[in-house]
Structure formats: C-alpha cells, structure tokens
C-alpha cells in the first residue's frame, strides 16, 4: 500500500513515467492495468480514498514493498482525470 501524500512522494515515479510512457488501461474507476510498452510487463494498480487520504497499490515488486513506482504515478494521473470527470457525471463503479 502506497500512501499518496504530497507530489514529492511521486516526483521520481512521475519522472520515470514520463520517460517510460507506459500504457494505462482503465478497468474501472480505481483499477488500472499499466503496461510497459517495451517489455510488455503488465501490472495492476488500484487507487482508493480512505479517511480523506489517497492510497494506491501496485502488483510490481516495488509496489508490493510500498514504494511509489511509475505504474502508480501513471495510473494516478489517469485516476485524477477520471475522478474530475466523475464529479460532473453520474458514472458508476464497476
Ligand atoms: Zn508498480
């Protein structure tokens, strides 16, 4: 479980995501499949809000150790956009 606090927590991960440019597929709100286009490695990232704090989980080695990885950074970017859209629509969870 990775606690998403400030932007600095994800700074390195975001920088890596910008370099790697992984493909993010939305499974449903809060669940994403992140694929490294080069290696084809695929990981599942989940995002959730608990007690007003944001948490994320990733199935990769770093993510399972609670380290912010670029998969989380990439998925969090998509998650924020979707969350903003959901605020104005009535889209439901899957
Ligand atoms: Zn990861």
PDB file of C-alpha atoms and ligand atoms in Angstrom:
ATOM      1  CA  UNK A   1       0.000   0.000   0.000  1.00  0.00           C
ATOM      2  CA  UNK A   2       1.469   3.314  -1.089  1.00  0.00           C
ATOM      3  CA  UNK A   3       0.249   6.463   0.620  1.00  0.00           C
ATOM      4  CA  UNK A   4      -0.091   9.310  -1.843  1.00  0.00           C
ATOM      5  CA  UNK A   5       0.612  12.360   0.224  1.00  0.00           C
ATOM      6  CA  UNK A   6       2.411  15.192  -1.496  1.00  0.00           C
ATOM      7  CA  UNK A   7       3.583  15.482  -5.071  1.00  0.00           C
ATOM      8  CA  UNK A   8       7.159  14.930  -3.876  1.00  0.00           C
ATOM      9  CA  UNK A   9       6.272  11.357  -2.879  1.00  0.00           C
ATOM     10  CA  UNK A  10       5.658  10.595  -6.521  1.00  0.00           C
ATOM     11  CA  UNK A  11       8.167  13.004  -8.045  1.00  0.00           C
ATOM     12  CA  UNK A  12      10.709  10.386  -9.113  1.00  0.00           C
ATOM     13  CA  UNK A  13       7.977   7.978 -10.155  1.00  0.00           C
ATOM     14  CA  UNK A  14       6.294  10.673 -12.273  1.00  0.00           C
ATOM     15  CA  UNK A  15       9.632  11.496 -13.920  1.00  0.00           C
ATOM     16  CA  UNK A  16      10.112   7.833 -14.774  1.00  0.00           C
ATOM     17  CA  UNK A  17       6.538   7.515 -16.058  1.00  0.00           C
ATOM     18  CA  UNK A  18       7.210  10.432 -18.410  1.00  0.00           C
ATOM     19  CA  UNK A  19      10.272   8.629 -19.763  1.00  0.00           C
ATOM     20  CA  UNK A  20       8.798   5.132 -19.991  1.00  0.00           C
ATOM     21  CA  UNK A  21       5.342   6.327 -21.107  1.00  0.00           C
ATOM     22  CA  UNK A  22       3.524   3.154 -20.020  1.00  0.00           C
ATOM     23  CA  UNK A  23       0.115   2.330 -21.428  1.00  0.00           C
ATOM     24  CA  UNK A  24      -2.671   2.748 -18.869  1.00  0.00           C
ATOM     25  CA  UNK A  25      -5.901   0.838 -19.343  1.00  0.00           C
ATOM     26  CA  UNK A  26      -8.854   1.711 -17.160  1.00  0.00           C
ATOM     27  CA  UNK A  27     -10.539  -1.431 -15.812  1.00  0.00           C
ATOM     28  CA  UNK A  28     -12.979   0.617 -13.803  1.00  0.00           C
ATOM     29  CA  UNK A  29     -12.830   3.649 -11.559  1.00  0.00           C
ATOM     30  CA  UNK A  30      -9.915   2.993  -9.201  1.00  0.00           C
ATOM     31  CA  UNK A  31      -8.499  -0.044 -11.038  1.00  0.00           C
ATOM     32  CA  UNK A  32      -5.934   0.234 -13.808  1.00  0.00           C
ATOM     33  CA  UNK A  33      -3.741  -2.034 -15.857  1.00  0.00           C
ATOM     34  CA  UNK A  34      -0.348  -0.485 -16.607  1.00  0.00           C
ATOM     35  CA  UNK A  35       1.737  -1.978 -19.392  1.00  0.00           C
ATOM     36  CA  UNK A  36       5.366  -1.262 -20.211  1.00  0.00           C
ATOM     37  CA  UNK A  37       5.237  -0.920 -23.990  1.00  0.00           C
ATOM     38  CA  UNK A  38       8.868  -2.054 -24.354  1.00  0.00           C
ATOM     39  CA  UNK A  39       8.900  -5.151 -22.180  1.00  0.00           C
ATOM     40  CA  UNK A  40       5.190  -5.961 -22.264  1.00  0.00           C
ATOM     41  CA  UNK A  41       5.212  -6.295 -18.469  1.00  0.00           C
ATOM     42  CA  UNK A  42       1.751  -5.645 -17.083  1.00  0.00           C
ATOM     43  CA  UNK A  43       0.841  -4.630 -13.539  1.00  0.00           C
ATOM     44  CA  UNK A  44      -2.414  -3.872 -11.809  1.00  0.00           C
ATOM     45  CA  UNK A  45      -2.745  -0.603  -9.927  1.00  0.00           C
ATOM     46  CA  UNK A  46      -5.620   0.230  -7.629  1.00  0.00           C
ATOM     47  CA  UNK A  47      -6.357   3.666  -6.209  1.00  0.00           C
ATOM     48  CA  UNK A  48      -8.664   4.421  -3.335  1.00  0.00           C
ATOM     49  CA  UNK A  49      -9.557   7.167  -0.927  1.00  0.00           C
ATOM     50  CA  UNK A  50      -9.673   6.287   2.750  1.00  0.00           C
ATOM     51  CA  UNK A  51     -10.399   8.774   5.516  1.00  0.00           C
ATOM     52  CA  UNK A  52      -9.675  11.610   3.110  1.00  0.00           C
ATOM     53  CA  UNK A  53      -6.258  10.215   2.193  1.00  0.00           C
ATOM     54  CA  UNK A  54      -5.331   8.668  -1.135  1.00  0.00           C
ATOM     55  CA  UNK A  55      -3.720   5.263  -1.304  1.00  0.00           C
ATOM     56  CA  UNK A  56      -2.517   3.166  -4.189  1.00  0.00           C
ATOM     57  CA  UNK A  57      -1.412  -0.409  -4.676  1.00  0.00           C
ATOM     58  CA  UNK A  58       0.678  -1.891  -7.462  1.00  0.00           C
ATOM     59  CA  UNK A  59       1.366  -5.546  -8.197  1.00  0.00           C
ATOM     60  CA  UNK A  60       5.034  -4.940  -9.146  1.00  0.00           C
ATOM     61  CA  UNK A  61       7.979  -5.664  -6.812  1.00  0.00           C
ATOM     62  CA  UNK A  62       8.412  -2.046  -5.707  1.00  0.00           C
ATOM     63  CA  UNK A  63       4.685  -1.525  -5.297  1.00  0.00           C
ATOM     64  CA  UNK A  64       4.217  -4.580  -3.100  1.00  0.00           C
ATOM     65  CA  UNK A  65       7.000  -3.206  -0.854  1.00  0.00           C
ATOM     66  CA  UNK A  66       5.096   0.072  -0.506  1.00  0.00           C
ATOM     67  CA  UNK A  67       7.388   2.070  -2.779  1.00  0.00           C
ATOM     68  CA  UNK A  68       5.940   4.609  -5.181  1.00  0.00           C
ATOM     69  CA  UNK A  69       6.572   3.153  -8.638  1.00  0.00           C
ATOM     70  CA  UNK A  70       5.991   4.689 -12.030  1.00  0.00           C
ATOM     71  CA  UNK A  71       2.992   2.425 -12.606  1.00  0.00           C
ATOM     72  CA  UNK A  72       1.242   4.144  -9.706  1.00  0.00           C
ATOM     73  CA  UNK A  73       2.341   7.550 -10.999  1.00  0.00           C
ATOM     74  CA  UNK A  74       0.912   6.787 -14.450  1.00  0.00           C
ATOM     75  CA  UNK A  75      -2.326   5.331 -13.084  1.00  0.00           C
ATOM     76  CA  UNK A  76      -2.743   8.173 -10.572  1.00  0.00           C
ATOM     77  CA  UNK A  77      -2.532  10.634 -13.450  1.00  0.00           C
ATOM     78  CA  UNK A  78      -5.405   8.856 -15.212  1.00  0.00           C
ATOM     79  CA  UNK A  79      -7.284   8.433 -11.925  1.00  0.00           C
ATOM     80  CA  UNK A  80      -7.254  12.170 -11.197  1.00  0.00           C
ATOM     81  CA  UNK A  81      -8.658  12.952 -14.656  1.00  0.00           C
ATOM     82  CA  UNK A  82     -11.410  10.334 -14.276  1.00  0.00           C
ATOM     83  CA  UNK A  83     -12.232  11.493 -10.740  1.00  0.00           C
ATOM     84  CA  UNK A  84     -12.639  15.045 -12.037  1.00  0.00           C
ATOM     85  CA  UNK A  85     -14.940  13.806 -14.820  1.00  0.00           C
ATOM     86  CA  UNK A  86     -16.965  11.737 -12.383  1.00  0.00           C
ATOM     87  CA  UNK A  87     -17.598  14.831 -10.294  1.00  0.00           C
ATOM     88  CA  UNK A  88     -19.686  16.185 -13.174  1.00  0.00           C
ATOM     89  CA  UNK A  89     -21.283  12.944 -14.379  1.00  0.00           C
ATOM     90  CA  UNK A  90     -23.175  10.042 -12.846  1.00  0.00           C
ATOM     91  CA  UNK A  91     -20.775   7.315 -13.970  1.00  0.00           C
ATOM     92  CA  UNK A  92     -20.871   4.314 -11.626  1.00  0.00           C
ATOM     93  CA  UNK A  93     -18.248   1.983 -10.249  1.00  0.00           C
ATOM     94  CA  UNK A  94     -17.792  -1.403 -11.896  1.00  0.00           C
TER      95      UNK A  94
HETATM   96 ZN1  LIG B   1       4.426  -0.714  -9.935  1.00  0.00          ZN
END
